[in-house]
mmCIF file of C-alpha atoms in Angstrom:
data_model
loop_
_atom_site.group_PDB
_atom_site.id
_atom_site.type_symbol
_atom_site.label_atom_id
_atom_site.label_comp_id
_atom_site.label_asym_id
_atom_site.label_seq_id
_atom_site.Cartn_x
_atom_site.Cartn_y
_atom_site.Cartn_z
ATOM 1 C CA UNK A 15 93.927 118.314 100.505
ATOM 2 C CA UNK A 16 94.267 120.744 103.288
ATOM 3 C CA UNK A 17 96.728 118.195 105.202
ATOM 4 C CA UNK A 18 97.537 119.655 108.374
ATOM 5 C CA UNK A 19 100.466 117.415 110.612
ATOM 6 C CA UNK A 20 101.426 117.350 114.318
ATOM 7 C CA UNK A 21 104.437 115.550 116.037
ATOM 8 C CA UNK A 22 104.908 114.362 118.310
ATOM 9 C CA UNK A 23 101.350 112.701 118.545
ATOM 10 C CA UNK A 24 102.051 111.759 122.149
ATOM 11 C CA UNK A 25 104.566 112.824 124.786
ATOM 12 C CA UNK A 26 105.665 111.787 127.919
ATOM 13 C CA UNK A 27 108.086 114.668 130.456
ATOM 14 C CA UNK A 28 108.950 114.829 133.317
ATOM 15 C CA UNK A 29 107.906 117.987 135.500
ATOM 16 C CA UNK A 30 109.969 120.746 135.047
ATOM 17 C CA UNK A 31 110.768 119.941 131.600
ATOM 18 C CA UNK A 32 109.687 121.826 127.912
ATOM 19 C CA UNK A 33 108.606 119.770 125.435
ATOM 20 C CA UNK A 34 107.674 121.264 121.770
ATOM 21 C CA UNK A 35 104.954 120.612 119.006
ATOM 22 C CA UNK A 36 104.988 120.830 115.631
ATOM 23 C CA UNK A 37 102.196 122.245 113.427
ATOM 24 C CA UNK A 38 102.206 121.750 109.216
ATOM 25 C CA UNK A 39 100.790 122.575 106.657
ATOM 26 C CA UNK A 40 101.264 119.764 104.573
ATOM 27 C CA UNK A 41 99.831 121.588 101.252
ATOM 28 C CA UNK A 42 99.032 124.907 101.995
ATOM 29 C CA UNK A 43 100.047 128.197 102.896
ATOM 30 C CA UNK A 44 98.814 129.026 106.364
ATOM 31 C CA UNK A 45 99.462 132.835 107.246
ATOM 32 C CA UNK A 46 97.878 131.318 110.875
ATOM 33 C CA UNK A 47 97.895 128.754 112.693
ATOM 34 C CA UNK A 48 95.633 127.903 116.418
ATOM 35 C CA UNK A 49 96.942 125.672 118.935
ATOM 36 C CA UNK A 50 93.787 124.150 121.257
ATOM 37 C CA UNK A 51 93.979 122.591 123.905
ATOM 38 C CA UNK A 52 90.975 120.166 125.527
ATOM 39 C CA UNK A 53 90.862 118.438 128.533
ATOM 40 C CA UNK A 54 88.908 114.648 129.086
ATOM 41 C CA UNK A 55 85.028 115.771 128.575
ATOM 42 C CA UNK A 56 85.934 118.843 128.119
ATOM 43 C CA UNK A 57 85.518 120.866 125.543
ATOM 44 C CA UNK A 58 87.657 122.838 122.960
ATOM 45 C CA UNK A 59 89.893 126.049 124.790
ATOM 46 C CA UNK A 60 91.291 128.116 122.074
ATOM 47 C CA UNK A 61 94.652 129.650 123.541
ATOM 48 C CA UNK A 62 96.635 130.850 121.536
ATOM 49 C CA UNK A 63 96.940 132.347 118.014
ATOM 50 C CA UNK A 64 99.843 132.213 115.991
ATOM 51 C CA UNK A 65 100.468 134.358 113.079
ATOM 52 C CA UNK A 66 103.002 133.797 110.679
ATOM 53 C CA UNK A 67 106.021 136.447 110.575
ATOM 54 C CA UNK A 68 104.779 137.982 114.176
ATOM 55 C CA UNK A 69 104.013 137.639 117.436
ATOM 56 C CA UNK A 70 101.147 134.968 118.544
ATOM 57 C CA UNK A 71 98.055 135.950 120.369
ATOM 58 C CA UNK A 72 96.880 134.358 123.677
ATOM 59 C CA UNK A 73 93.376 134.153 124.934
ATOM 60 C CA UNK A 74 92.946 135.321 128.658
ATOM 61 C CA UNK A 75 93.873 133.353 131.123
ATOM 62 C CA UNK A 76 97.202 131.668 128.791
ATOM 63 C CA UNK A 77 100.464 132.164 129.526
ATOM 64 C CA UNK A 78 102.674 133.418 127.244
ATOM 65 C CA UNK A 79 105.788 132.959 129.250
ATOM 66 C CA UNK A 80 105.037 129.054 129.567
ATOM 67 C CA UNK A 81 103.389 128.369 126.393
ATOM 68 C CA UNK A 82 106.039 129.688 123.856
ATOM 69 C CA UNK A 83 104.228 129.344 120.147
ATOM 70 C CA UNK A 84 106.961 130.345 117.068
ATOM 71 C CA UNK A 85 105.724 130.664 113.377
ATOM 72 C CA UNK A 86 108.872 130.713 112.239
ATOM 73 C CA UNK A 87 107.079 129.926 107.945
ATOM 74 C CA UNK A 88 104.704 129.743 106.168
ATOM 75 C CA UNK A 89 104.145 125.909 106.222
ATOM 76 C CA UNK A 90 105.070 125.273 110.267
ATOM 77 C CA UNK A 91 104.538 126.463 113.704
ATOM 78 C CA UNK A 92 105.401 125.717 117.165
ATOM 79 C CA UNK A 93 104.272 125.425 120.580
ATOM 80 C CA UNK A 94 106.847 125.091 123.519
ATOM 81 C CA UNK A 95 105.561 124.126 126.646
ATOM 82 C CA UNK A 96 108.162 125.085 129.241
ATOM 83 C CA UNK A 97 109.559 124.148 133.008
ATOM 84 C CA UNK A 98 106.350 121.584 131.947
ATOM 85 C CA UNK A 99 103.785 120.907 135.097
ATOM 86 C CA UNK A 100 101.754 118.146 135.990
ATOM 87 C CA UNK A 101 98.241 120.008 135.222
ATOM 88 C CA UNK A 102 99.308 120.728 132.077
ATOM 89 C CA UNK A 103 98.750 117.398 130.801
ATOM 90 C CA UNK A 104 95.822 117.330 128.025
ATOM 91 C CA UNK A 105 95.368 116.971 124.815
ATOM 92 C CA UNK A 106 96.861 119.904 122.470
ATOM 93 C CA UNK A 107 95.823 120.594 119.284
ATOM 94 C CA UNK A 108 96.327 122.782 115.985
ATOM 95 C CA UNK A 109 94.770 123.701 113.195
ATOM 96 C CA UNK A 110 95.024 125.976 110.121
ATOM 97 C CA UNK A 111 92.520 127.096 107.390
ATOM 98 C CA UNK A 112 93.987 127.357 103.642
ATOM 99 C CA UNK A 113 91.570 130.526 103.134
ATOM 100 C CA UNK A 114 93.753 133.033 104.572
ATOM 101 C CA UNK A 115 92.126 135.636 106.498
ATOM 102 C CA UNK A 116 88.856 135.602 104.817
ATOM 103 C CA UNK A 117 87.077 133.697 107.274
ATOM 104 C CA UNK A 118 85.041 131.541 104.128
ATOM 105 C CA UNK A 119 87.390 128.174 104.696
ATOM 106 C CA UNK A 120 87.108 125.592 107.270
ATOM 107 C CA UNK A 121 89.499 124.687 110.198
ATOM 108 C CA UNK A 122 91.941 121.705 109.891
ATOM 109 C CA UNK A 123 93.135 120.674 112.238
ATOM 110 C CA UNK A 124 96.015 118.349 113.318
ATOM 111 C CA UNK A 125 95.842 115.148 114.503
ATOM 112 C CA UNK A 126 97.190 115.830 118.484
ATOM 113 C CA UNK A 127 99.740 116.038 120.709
ATOM 114 C CA UNK A 128 98.724 113.821 123.855
ATOM 115 C CA UNK A 129 101.573 115.367 126.865
ATOM 116 C CA UNK A 130 101.523 113.738 130.062
ATOM 117 C CA UNK A 131 104.144 115.400 133.256
ATOM 118 C CA UNK A 132 105.276 112.859 135.502
ATOM 119 C CA UNK B 28 75.957 134.944 125.344
ATOM 120 C CA UNK B 29 78.326 132.333 123.547
ATOM 121 C CA UNK B 30 79.199 132.369 120.256
ATOM 122 C CA UNK B 31 77.582 128.960 119.821
ATOM 123 C CA UNK B 32 75.603 127.285 121.205
ATOM 124 C CA UNK B 33 74.840 123.265 121.390
ATOM 125 C CA UNK B 34 72.345 121.285 123.641
ATOM 126 C CA UNK B 35 75.345 118.902 125.455
ATOM 127 C CA UNK B 36 73.602 116.045 124.943
ATOM 128 C CA UNK B 37 74.216 113.109 125.014
ATOM 129 C CA UNK B 38 70.973 112.276 122.038
ATOM 130 C CA UNK B 39 70.713 108.729 121.509
ATOM 131 C CA UNK B 40 68.990 107.526 118.276
ATOM 132 C CA UNK B 41 68.261 104.001 117.194
ATOM 133 C CA UNK B 42 70.611 102.334 114.108
ATOM 134 C CA UNK B 43 69.340 103.836 110.587
ATOM 135 C CA UNK B 44 67.077 106.101 112.188
ATOM 136 C CA UNK B 45 67.466 110.519 111.769
ATOM 137 C CA UNK B 46 70.129 112.524 114.218
ATOM 138 C CA UNK B 47 69.316 115.613 114.534
ATOM 139 C CA UNK B 48 71.607 118.174 115.481
ATOM 140 C CA UNK B 49 71.602 121.842 116.037
ATOM 141 C CA UNK B 50 73.376 124.791 117.065
ATOM 142 C CA UNK B 51 73.186 128.508 116.875
ATOM 143 C CA UNK B 52 74.896 130.970 117.361
ATOM 144 C CA UNK B 53 74.567 134.472 118.760
ATOM 145 C CA UNK B 54 76.360 136.981 115.812
ATOM 146 C CA UNK B 55 74.544 137.797 112.156
ATOM 147 C CA UNK B 56 78.007 138.493 111.005
ATOM 148 C CA UNK B 57 79.453 135.081 111.011
ATOM 149 C CA UNK B 58 79.718 134.084 107.079
ATOM 150 C CA UNK B 59 80.956 130.916 107.003
ATOM 151 C CA UNK B 60 79.562 127.205 108.672
ATOM 152 C CA UNK B 61 81.059 124.370 109.981
ATOM 153 C CA UNK B 62 80.482 120.606 111.649
ATOM 154 C CA UNK B 63 82.712 118.559 112.743
ATOM 155 C CA UNK B 64 82.996 115.020 114.876
ATOM 156 C CA UNK B 65 85.164 113.885 117.254
ATOM 157 C CA UNK B 66 86.170 110.447 118.230
ATOM 158 C CA UNK B 67 87.506 110.044 121.901
ATOM 159 C CA UNK B 68 90.415 110.586 122.047
ATOM 160 C CA UNK B 69 91.039 111.668 118.266
ATOM 161 C CA UNK B 70 91.578 115.295 116.918
ATOM 162 C CA UNK B 71 87.973 117.092 115.873
ATOM 163 C CA UNK B 72 87.695 116.269 111.775
ATOM 164 C CA UNK B 73 86.152 118.441 109.277
ATOM 165 C CA UNK B 74 82.294 116.343 107.688
ATOM 166 C CA UNK B 75 80.457 119.440 106.266
ATOM 167 C CA UNK B 76 80.668 122.876 106.089
ATOM 168 C CA UNK B 77 77.510 125.746 104.674
ATOM 169 C CA UNK B 78 77.748 128.885 103.414
ATOM 170 C CA UNK B 79 73.987 130.353 101.949
ATOM 171 C CA UNK B 80 70.914 129.957 103.602
ATOM 172 C CA UNK B 81 69.191 126.115 102.980
ATOM 173 C CA UNK B 82 70.420 122.772 102.667
ATOM 174 C CA UNK B 83 73.063 120.614 101.884
ATOM 175 C CA UNK B 84 73.511 117.328 101.437
ATOM 176 C CA UNK B 85 76.585 114.797 101.126
ATOM 177 C CA UNK B 86 76.196 111.309 101.459
ATOM 178 C CA UNK B 87 74.226 110.596 104.475
ATOM 179 C CA UNK B 88 74.374 113.799 106.043
ATOM 180 C CA UNK B 89 72.803 117.036 105.593
ATOM 181 C CA UNK B 90 73.607 120.273 106.874
ATOM 182 C CA UNK B 91 70.710 123.259 107.281
ATOM 183 C CA UNK B 92 71.438 127.047 107.390
ATOM 184 C CA UNK B 93 68.926 129.672 108.911
ATOM 185 C CA UNK B 94 70.815 133.443 108.745
ATOM 186 C CA UNK B 95 67.058 134.774 109.622
ATOM 187 C CA UNK B 96 66.764 132.404 112.188
ATOM 188 C CA UNK B 97 70.498 131.910 113.336
ATOM 189 C CA UNK B 98 70.807 128.133 113.521
ATOM 190 C CA UNK B 99 72.291 125.201 112.194
ATOM 191 C CA UNK B 100 71.429 122.000 112.223
ATOM 192 C CA UNK B 101 72.948 118.681 111.439
ATOM 193 C CA UNK B 102 71.245 115.808 109.860
ATOM 194 C CA UNK B 103 72.404 112.094 109.679
ATOM 195 C CA UNK B 104 70.130 110.093 108.298
ATOM 196 C CA UNK B 105 70.751 106.261 108.426
ATOM 197 C CA UNK B 106 72.961 106.461 111.429
ATOM 198 C CA UNK B 107 75.544 103.511 111.829
ATOM 199 C CA UNK B 108 76.907 103.478 115.453
ATOM 200 C CA UNK B 109 80.384 104.309 114.405
ATOM 201 C CA UNK B 110 78.653 107.634 114.140
ATOM 202 C CA UNK B 111 78.656 108.084 117.346
ATOM 203 C CA UNK B 112 81.055 110.724 118.768
ATOM 204 C CA UNK B 113 81.009 114.312 119.647
ATOM 205 C CA UNK B 114 79.596 116.546 117.015
ATOM 206 C CA UNK B 115 80.988 120.311 117.066
ATOM 207 C CA UNK B 116 79.316 123.541 114.970
ATOM 208 C CA UNK B 117 81.706 126.319 114.767
ATOM 209 C CA UNK B 118 81.372 129.439 112.698
ATOM 210 C CA UNK B 119 83.966 131.868 111.871
ATOM 211 C CA UNK B 120 83.990 135.636 110.425
ATOM 212 C CA UNK B 121 86.050 137.543 108.374
ATOM 213 C CA UNK B 122 89.667 138.529 109.680
ATOM 214 C CA UNK B 123 90.049 134.161 111.149
ATOM 215 C CA UNK B 124 87.223 134.644 113.238
ATOM 216 C CA UNK B 125 86.482 130.797 114.810
ATOM 217 C CA UNK B 126 83.846 130.443 117.210
ATOM 218 C CA UNK B 127 82.827 126.688 118.090
ATOM 219 C CA UNK B 128 79.783 124.883 120.758
ATOM 220 C CA UNK B 129 81.075 123.001 123.269
ATOM 221 C CA UNK B 130 80.006 119.799 121.378
ATOM 222 C CA UNK B 131 76.630 117.486 121.322
ATOM 223 C CA UNK B 132 77.460 113.940 122.053
ATOM 224 C CA UNK B 133 75.575 111.359 119.672
ATOM 225 C CA UNK B 134 75.239 107.386 121.008
ATOM 226 C CA UNK B 135 73.755 105.816 118.430
ATOM 227 C CA UNK B 136 72.164 102.087 119.465
ATOM 228 C CA UNK B 137 72.317 98.809 117.526
#
């Protein structure tokens, strides 16, 4: 159980275009989902916390107007990278937990989306 | 002070040996503790979680928790080359607060 599906797994886009990444919890409901970014050989960096039915919470230094997050239902969160530039090229990973807000259930990760902006 | 600290390594062990990975955390309010394995170019996958002081065993993996010392460890017995990866320690608190270490790179030498 506790499967998180992320799509697409890989995307190449031109500079200035927007890219949407979907994250779905397949067998549980997730009021909260987390979006991470990871550059090569670096650690996971939390970008934002996505809350169903309310605004996402962004980490310091993450531009909310550039990384649009929509948590439209209890099983779907989307991250849109707007006006992408080469420096946005990275590995984007979503995660969710079936444990609600108790904090006693593990995070389960999607397979990640490798974004390359040319 | 970082929430979760790990030695970045690299840690190298010969095949068949025991690999020992360590992690410390700063907040005594942390309630749950997790170990993830991340292969290069892949997303993290959960391998162990522990909530109570003591040891928890699952196959070749043993997680150890010492809340008094704020210390979590992962032992991998009979290490295999396929265990070569980065191991992430994570802790959580109520309210869906998760904190990850920067990971320890493990190489198992055939």
